Short mmCIF file of C-alpha atoms and ligand atoms in Angstrom, two decimals:
data_model
loop_
_atom_site.label_atom_id
_atom_site.label_comp_id
_atom_site.label_asym_id
_atom_site.label_seq_id
_atom_site.Cartn_x
_atom_site.Cartn_y
_atom_site.Cartn_z
CA UNK R 1 63.16 45.33 91.84
CA UNK R 2 63.95 42.05 93.45
CA UNK R 3 63.43 42.56 97.30
CA UNK R 4 66.55 42.57 99.67
CA UNK R 5 66.25 40.04 102.43
CA UNK R 6 68.75 40.45 105.47
CA UNK R 7 70.19 37.22 105.84
CA UNK R 8 71.19 35.80 108.94
CA UNK R 9 74.12 33.20 109.81
CA UNK R 10 74.06 31.67 112.36
CA UNK R 11 76.28 28.29 113.38
CA UNK R 12 75.50 25.54 116.03
CA UNK R 13 76.70 27.37 118.79
CA UNK R 14 72.99 27.07 120.23
CA UNK R 15 72.27 24.18 118.44
CA UNK R 16 67.45 24.19 119.24
CA UNK R 17 67.76 27.49 118.64
CA UNK R 18 69.28 27.50 115.06
CA UNK R 19 67.13 23.86 114.29
CA UNK R 20 63.28 26.09 115.22
CA UNK R 21 65.04 29.44 113.84
CA UNK R 22 65.03 27.29 110.69
CA UNK R 23 61.90 24.96 111.31
CA UNK R 24 60.43 28.51 111.48
CA UNK R 25 61.67 29.51 108.91
CA UNK R 26 60.27 26.73 106.39
CA UNK R 27 56.91 26.79 108.20
CA UNK R 28 56.44 29.80 106.99
CA UNK R 29 56.83 29.38 103.21
CA UNK R 30 60.74 30.64 103.02
CA UNK R 31 64.00 29.23 102.51
CA UNK R 32 66.58 28.14 104.27
CA UNK R 33 70.15 27.00 103.56
CA UNK R 34 71.28 23.86 105.67
CA UNK R 35 73.33 20.65 105.71
CA UNK R 36 73.69 18.11 104.98
CA UNK R 37 76.73 14.81 103.95
CA UNK R 38 76.31 15.84 99.67
CA UNK R 39 76.03 19.27 100.09
CA UNK R 40 74.59 22.25 101.28
CA UNK R 41 71.05 22.36 100.34
CA UNK R 42 68.79 25.14 99.76
CA UNK R 43 65.24 24.47 102.02
CA UNK R 44 61.66 24.81 101.35
CA UNK R 45 57.95 23.12 102.27
CA UNK R 46 57.77 19.77 100.34
CA UNK R 47 54.97 20.27 100.61
CA UNK R 48 53.95 24.00 100.41
CA UNK R 49 53.71 25.51 96.60
CA UNK R 50 54.71 29.18 96.65
CA UNK R 51 57.52 27.83 99.03
CA UNK R 52 59.41 25.60 96.40
CA UNK R 53 58.48 27.86 93.59
CA UNK R 54 60.78 30.09 95.73
CA UNK R 55 63.60 28.09 95.44
CA UNK R 56 63.31 28.17 91.23
CA UNK R 57 63.53 31.97 91.34
CA UNK R 58 65.80 32.53 94.14
CA UNK R 59 68.32 29.88 92.41
CA UNK R 60 67.57 30.87 89.15
CA UNK R 61 67.01 27.41 88.18
CA UNK R 62 64.82 25.74 84.88
CA UNK R 63 61.46 24.72 85.60
CA UNK R 64 61.59 21.88 84.31
CA UNK R 65 64.65 20.51 86.08
CA UNK R 66 62.68 18.53 89.04
CA UNK R 67 63.79 19.22 93.15
CA UNK R 68 64.95 16.26 95.44
CA UNK R 69 62.04 15.40 98.60
CA UNK R 70 63.98 15.45 102.27
CA UNK R 71 62.82 12.86 104.10
CA UNK R 72 63.05 11.41 107.90
CA UNK R 73 61.99 8.34 107.66
CA UNK R 74 60.24 5.43 106.25
CA UNK R 75 56.98 6.07 106.95
CA UNK R 76 57.50 9.97 105.11
CA UNK R 77 58.26 7.76 101.67
CA UNK R 78 54.99 5.42 102.17
CA UNK R 79 53.27 8.65 100.86
CA UNK R 80 55.01 10.26 98.50
CA UNK R 81 55.05 6.96 96.64
CA UNK R 82 52.14 4.76 94.77
CA UNK R 83 54.29 2.23 94.00
CA UNK R 84 54.93 -1.42 96.15
CA UNK R 85 57.37 -1.43 98.50
CA UNK R 86 58.87 -4.45 99.58
CA UNK R 87 62.30 -4.49 97.20
CA UNK R 88 62.11 -0.17 98.35
CA UNK R 89 62.10 -0.77 101.57
CA UNK R 90 65.65 -2.93 101.31
CA UNK R 91 66.91 -1.13 99.27
CA UNK R 92 66.53 2.33 101.42
CA UNK R 93 67.17 0.55 104.38
CA UNK R 94 71.45 -0.55 103.17
CA UNK R 95 71.74 3.09 101.72
CA UNK R 96 69.51 5.75 103.38
CA UNK R 97 70.15 7.54 105.52
CA UNK R 98 73.13 8.19 102.75
CA UNK R 99 73.48 9.59 99.11
CA UNK R 100 71.89 7.75 97.28
CA UNK R 101 68.37 9.55 95.70
CA UNK R 102 65.23 7.48 94.38
CA UNK R 103 62.79 7.91 91.60
CA UNK R 104 59.61 6.32 92.60
CA UNK R 105 56.25 7.14 90.84
CA UNK R 106 54.85 9.88 92.82
CA UNK R 107 51.76 10.20 94.52
CA UNK R 108 49.01 12.59 94.77
CA UNK R 109 50.61 15.07 97.59
CA UNK R 110 53.49 15.02 95.71
CA UNK R 111 53.19 18.71 93.97
CA UNK R 112 53.43 19.34 90.37
CA UNK R 113 55.82 21.88 91.49
CA UNK R 114 58.51 19.54 92.89
CA UNK R 115 58.55 16.64 90.22
CA UNK R 116 58.29 19.64 87.40
CA UNK R 117 54.92 18.30 85.96
CA UNK R 118 57.26 14.23 86.14
CA UNK R 119 54.42 11.35 86.97
CA UNK R 120 57.82 10.02 89.48
CA UNK R 121 59.14 11.86 92.73
CA UNK R 122 63.04 11.28 93.39
CA UNK R 123 63.54 10.96 97.25
CA UNK R 124 66.25 11.18 99.36
CA UNK R 125 67.21 10.94 103.06
CA UNK R 126 70.07 12.89 104.50
CA UNK R 127 72.63 11.30 106.59
CA UNK R 128 72.76 14.54 108.91
CA UNK R 129 71.67 15.42 111.84
CA UNK R 130 70.45 18.84 111.71
CA UNK R 131 69.00 17.37 108.55
CA UNK R 132 67.32 14.90 109.61
CA UNK R 133 66.29 16.87 112.86
CA UNK R 134 65.40 19.77 110.58
CA UNK R 135 62.99 17.45 108.69
CA UNK R 136 61.80 15.68 111.11
CA UNK R 137 60.76 19.11 113.32
CA UNK R 138 58.52 20.78 110.16
CA UNK R 139 56.86 17.15 110.39
CA UNK R 140 56.90 17.30 105.91
CA UNK R 141 59.62 15.98 103.88
CA UNK R 142 62.07 18.86 102.23
CA UNK R 143 62.46 19.88 99.01
CA UNK R 144 66.41 21.27 98.89
CA UNK R 145 68.56 21.53 95.91
CA UNK R 146 72.29 22.39 96.19
CA UNK R 147 71.95 26.56 98.06
CA UNK R 148 74.25 27.87 95.18
CA UNK R 149 73.00 30.38 91.61
CA UNK R 150 72.13 28.02 89.57
CA UNK R 151 75.20 27.46 86.84
CA UNK R 152 77.93 27.40 89.34
CA UNK R 153 79.31 24.56 91.70
CA UNK R 154 77.95 23.55 94.91
CA UNK R 155 79.08 25.21 98.39
CA UNK R 156 80.44 22.37 100.61
CA UNK R 157 80.31 25.51 103.42
CA UNK R 158 77.75 27.80 104.65
CA UNK R 159 80.27 30.55 103.16
CA UNK R 160 80.12 30.38 99.80
CA UNK R 161 76.26 29.61 101.00
CA UNK R 162 76.38 33.34 101.36
CA UNK R 163 78.56 34.37 98.90
CA UNK R 164 75.71 32.73 96.49
CA UNK R 165 72.19 34.06 98.04
CA UNK R 166 73.43 36.88 100.81
CA UNK R 167 69.78 39.61 100.12
CA UNK R 168 67.56 36.79 99.22
CA UNK R 169 66.72 33.54 102.12
CA UNK R 170 66.07 34.79 105.00
CA UNK R 171 69.23 31.90 106.90
CA UNK R 172 71.68 30.13 107.00
CA UNK R 173 72.56 27.91 108.79
CA UNK R 174 76.41 26.86 109.40
CA UNK R 175 77.54 23.11 109.87
CA UNK R 176 80.90 22.67 109.09
CA UNK R 177 81.43 21.75 105.90
CA UNK R 178 79.82 18.72 104.09
CA UNK R 179 81.60 15.37 103.94
CA UNK R 180 81.13 14.60 100.43
CA UNK R 181 80.59 17.10 98.22
CA UNK R 182 79.53 16.07 95.30
CA UNK R 183 75.57 14.94 95.24
CA UNK R 184 73.77 12.16 95.42
CA UNK R 185 73.33 8.82 93.28
CA UNK R 186 70.12 9.71 91.17
CA UNK R 187 68.71 6.32 90.40
CA UNK R 188 65.44 5.42 88.64
CA UNK R 189 63.18 2.65 90.11
CA UNK R 190 60.11 2.79 88.32
CA UNK R 191 60.58 0.49 85.62
CA UNK R 192 63.71 -2.61 85.35
CA UNK R 193 66.36 -2.81 85.14
CA UNK R 194 67.08 0.57 87.52
CA UNK R 195 69.04 2.91 86.20
CA UNK R 196 71.52 5.54 87.88
CA UNK R 197 70.42 9.19 86.16
CA UNK R 198 72.92 11.25 88.34
CA UNK R 199 76.56 9.18 89.19
CA UNK R 200 77.59 10.22 93.20
CA UNK R 201 78.78 9.07 95.89
CA UNK R 202 77.15 5.28 95.78
CA UNK R 203 79.14 3.92 93.32
CA UNK R 204 77.95 2.46 90.36
CA UNK R 205 79.97 -0.61 91.07
CA UNK R 206 78.58 -0.71 95.19
CA UNK R 207 74.70 -0.15 93.58
CA UNK R 208 75.29 -3.28 90.52
CA UNK R 209 76.64 -5.80 93.58
CA UNK R 210 73.54 -5.00 95.61
CA UNK R 211 70.80 -4.19 93.29
CA UNK R 212 72.17 -6.73 90.68
CA UNK R 213 70.07 -5.60 86.77
CA UNK R 214 71.95 -1.67 87.21
CA UNK R 215 72.46 0.31 83.86
CA UNK R 216 74.30 3.67 83.64
CA UNK R 217 72.27 5.85 81.48
CA UNK R 218 73.79 7.12 78.19
CA UNK R 219 73.86 9.99 78.66
CA UNK R 220 76.32 9.43 81.37
CA UNK R 221 78.59 7.80 79.32
CA UNK R 222 78.55 9.77 76.51
CA UNK R 223 76.55 7.92 74.39
CA UNK R 224 73.07 9.67 73.85
CA UNK R 225 71.84 13.65 74.05
CA UNK R 226 68.68 13.61 75.84
CA UNK R 227 69.19 12.58 79.84
CA UNK R 228 66.57 10.86 81.82
CA UNK R 229 67.06 13.79 84.67
CA UNK R 230 66.03 16.55 83.37
CA UNK R 231 69.21 18.86 85.66
CA UNK R 232 71.71 17.02 83.55
CA UNK R 233 71.50 18.93 80.26
CA UNK R 234 72.54 21.57 81.87
CA UNK R 235 75.48 23.77 82.46
CA UNK R 236 76.88 23.32 85.64
CA UNK R 237 79.06 23.49 88.53
CA UNK R 238 81.31 26.36 86.07
CA UNK R 239 83.41 28.73 87.43
CA UNK R 240 84.23 32.13 86.24
CA UNK R 241 87.08 31.01 84.74
CA UNK R 242 87.79 29.32 81.56
CA UNK R 243 88.06 25.71 83.33
CA UNK R 244 89.49 22.93 80.30
CA UNK R 245 90.82 19.38 82.22
CA UNK R 246 94.16 17.82 81.09
CA UNK R 247 94.85 13.77 80.54
CA UNK R 248 96.92 11.62 80.47
CA UNK R 249 99.98 9.93 81.82
CA UNK R 250 101.49 12.96 84.54
CA UNK R 251 104.07 13.86 82.02
CA UNK R 252 102.10 13.92 78.81
CA UNK R 253 99.34 16.34 81.70
CA UNK R 254 102.68 18.51 81.87
CA UNK R 255 103.98 18.48 78.59
CA UNK R 256 99.65 19.64 77.55
CA UNK R 257 100.68 22.45 80.53
CA UNK R 258 103.46 23.65 78.78
CA UNK R 259 102.56 24.32 75.23
CA UNK R 260 98.78 25.27 77.17
CA UNK R 261 101.42 28.43 78.73
CA UNK R 262 103.28 29.01 75.81
CA UNK R 263 99.96 29.35 73.10
CA UNK R 264 98.02 31.41 76.08
CA UNK R 265 100.69 34.13 77.02
CA UNK R 266 99.96 36.56 79.98
CA UNK R 267 97.28 34.47 81.35
CA UNK R 268 97.00 33.41 85.11
CA UNK R 269 96.55 30.34 85.77
CA UNK R 270 95.21 27.88 88.12
CA UNK R 271 95.34 23.63 88.42
CA UNK R 272 93.10 21.52 89.73
CA UNK R 273 95.06 18.07 90.93
CA UNK R 274 96.16 15.41 92.87
CA UNK R 275 99.55 15.88 95.03
CA UNK R 276 101.09 13.50 92.87
CA UNK R 277 100.49 15.64 89.83
CA UNK R 278 101.19 19.02 91.22
CA UNK R 279 104.87 18.45 92.88
CA UNK R 280 105.66 18.65 89.57
CA UNK R 281 103.86 21.20 88.69
CA UNK R 282 105.55 24.70 88.26
CA UNK R 283 105.39 27.47 90.75
CA UNK R 284 103.77 29.85 88.68
CA UNK R 285 101.06 28.59 88.80
CA UNK R 286 98.22 28.61 90.82
CA UNK R 287 97.26 24.79 92.63
CA UNK R 288 94.67 24.13 94.27
CA UNK R 289 95.65 20.70 96.12
CA UNK R 290 92.85 17.32 96.08
CA UNK R 291 94.45 15.46 97.97
CA UNK R 292 96.00 12.23 96.74
CA UNK R 293 95.03 10.52 94.06
CA UNK R 294 94.96 7.24 95.61
CA UNK R 295 92.09 9.18 97.68
CA UNK R 296 88.89 9.65 95.51
CA UNK R 297 86.85 10.58 98.61
CA UNK R 298 88.89 13.62 99.82
CA UNK R 299 89.71 14.47 96.00
CA UNK R 300 85.63 14.33 95.03
CA UNK R 301 84.75 16.43 97.85
CA UNK R 302 87.36 19.34 97.08
CA UNK R 303 86.55 19.58 93.98
CA UNK R 304 83.73 22.67 93.91
CA UNK R 305 85.89 24.14 96.83
CA UNK R 306 88.62 24.53 94.35
CA UNK R 307 87.01 25.47 91.84
CA UNK R 308 85.41 28.61 93.81
CA UNK R 309 88.89 28.47 95.72
CA UNK R 310 89.98 29.33 92.28
CA UNK R 311 88.43 31.94 90.64
CA UNK R 312 88.53 33.65 94.24
CA UNK R 313 92.93 33.86 93.23
CA UNK R 314 91.31 35.52 89.88
CA UNK R 315 92.74 33.57 87.76
CA UNK R 316 91.58 33.54 84.37
CA UNK R 317 91.97 29.33 83.18
CA UNK R 318 92.11 26.38 85.58
CA UNK R 319 92.78 23.40 84.62
CA UNK R 320 91.57 20.29 85.91
CA UNK R 321 92.68 16.50 86.64
CA UNK R 322 91.05 13.99 84.88
CA UNK R 323 90.99 10.67 86.67
CA UNK R 324 89.94 7.48 85.56
CA UNK R 325 86.22 7.10 85.42
CA UNK R 326 85.51 4.12 88.11
CA UNK R 327 84.53 3.50 90.98
CA UNK R 328 84.11 7.54 92.23
CA UNK R 329 85.87 8.50 89.81
CA UNK R 330 82.88 8.13 87.53
CA UNK R 331 81.02 11.20 89.18
CA UNK R 332 84.09 12.61 89.76
CA UNK R 333 84.68 13.62 85.63
CA UNK R 334 80.66 13.62 85.48
CA UNK R 335 80.95 16.79 87.61
CA UNK R 336 84.79 18.00 86.02
CA UNK R 337 82.85 17.73 82.55
CA UNK R 338 79.95 20.39 83.47
CA UNK R 339 82.61 22.35 84.99
CA UNK R 340 84.96 22.59 81.64
CA UNK R 341 82.23 22.26 79.19
CA UNK R 342 84.08 18.58 78.73
CA UNK R 343 87.08 20.42 77.18
CA UNK R 344 90.33 19.28 77.10
CA UNK R 345 93.30 20.51 76.37
P1 AMP F 24 70.29 18.46 92.74
O1 AMP F 24 69.95 19.95 91.84
O2 AMP F 24 71.33 18.31 92.87
O3 AMP F 24 68.95 18.51 93.23
O4 AMP F 24 69.38 17.52 91.38
C1 AMP F 24 68.57 17.19 91.20
C2 AMP F 24 68.65 16.09 90.16
O5 AMP F 24 68.02 14.87 90.14
C3 AMP F 24 68.58 17.00 88.37
O6 AMP F 24 69.56 15.80 88.07
C4 AMP F 24 66.95 16.62 88.47
O7 AMP F 24 66.56 16.61 87.45
C5 AMP F 24 66.54 14.75 88.91
N1 AMP F 24 65.52 14.27 89.20
C6 AMP F 24 64.76 15.13 90.18
N2 AMP F 24 63.81 14.33 90.56
C7 AMP F 24 63.58 13.68 89.12
C8 AMP F 24 62.85 12.86 89.02
N3 AMP F 24 61.86 12.76 89.29
N4 AMP F 24 63.32 12.14 87.72
C9 AMP F 24 64.15 12.47 86.78
N5 AMP F 24 64.94 12.91 87.65
C10 AMP F 24 65.42 13.58 88.91
MG1 MG F 25 72.66 22.23 92.37
#
């Protein structure tokens, strides 16, 4: 039988106390859920193999899916890789702290439990004061995938972490809603051309501008079966309800939804879409407003929250509005395709 732990939820009313408690939990080899600027992370001491294994067990994460190490300064970076750092430092200085994860050749101190046996390691410096203070005070890198059960939408607030992890970890830190609500962009810098293995808040267009030679892993573009980031092959971000995408012009989308309702009587339908589209959708449908289609940063930041919210309203089906796969749209569609199993109505 799994041991039930009492899970404490603390906020920043006393910031120093929250920080102290979180550091103590990590030092003792246990897990803490904490805010970052992307989504909430489930943190462990990144150099402690037993603690790292607890992440896999707690989330139900597949053991071949490597973790990201979070750092608070470039001195930590130097210890984690054997790659020459000249070019890498320029990239780090441009994007860190921020939602860019880089893959480098690992050094000996990186545990195999982090990399799932690969000879490369994923590293990021998060842009969140609490996350940075936590790493700085532990004085070691912090391993932190999203703080949800594997397969479910990632948590963008502490209450959602509590829903998934209550009774499983000793501490959750409430730092409010996360800014991006989408995971970091993962870019492989071990070989040229550099390659985006997972789209995220830092866009392909931006990276191409800065790095010059960068490609997108063909798996993301739907052109190959095997992704270079092991995690991309798994079902992800799935709500309880069956989920579908809908695409086309507004009138085409409305027509497809009408048709879907006709074919699926007596089911409760929810829709996750822009305010521009939602105003034309009939009111018998449960709506979740992602804001303006012109503001993809807000749109993307609300996707996971919206999927969870519609699940809470007990809909049977969630229909998600597709966006163009350019700029932030590439990351948004990557998540929505996984949430829906790439099914369109
Ligand atoms: P998350 O589960 O959101 O923390 O995401 C981490 C992502 O980075 C997953 O898709 C992993 O498979 C990927 N990843 C982590 N380490 C590596 C690595 N060394 N090489 C390739 N992909 C990695
Ligand atoms: Mg995750």
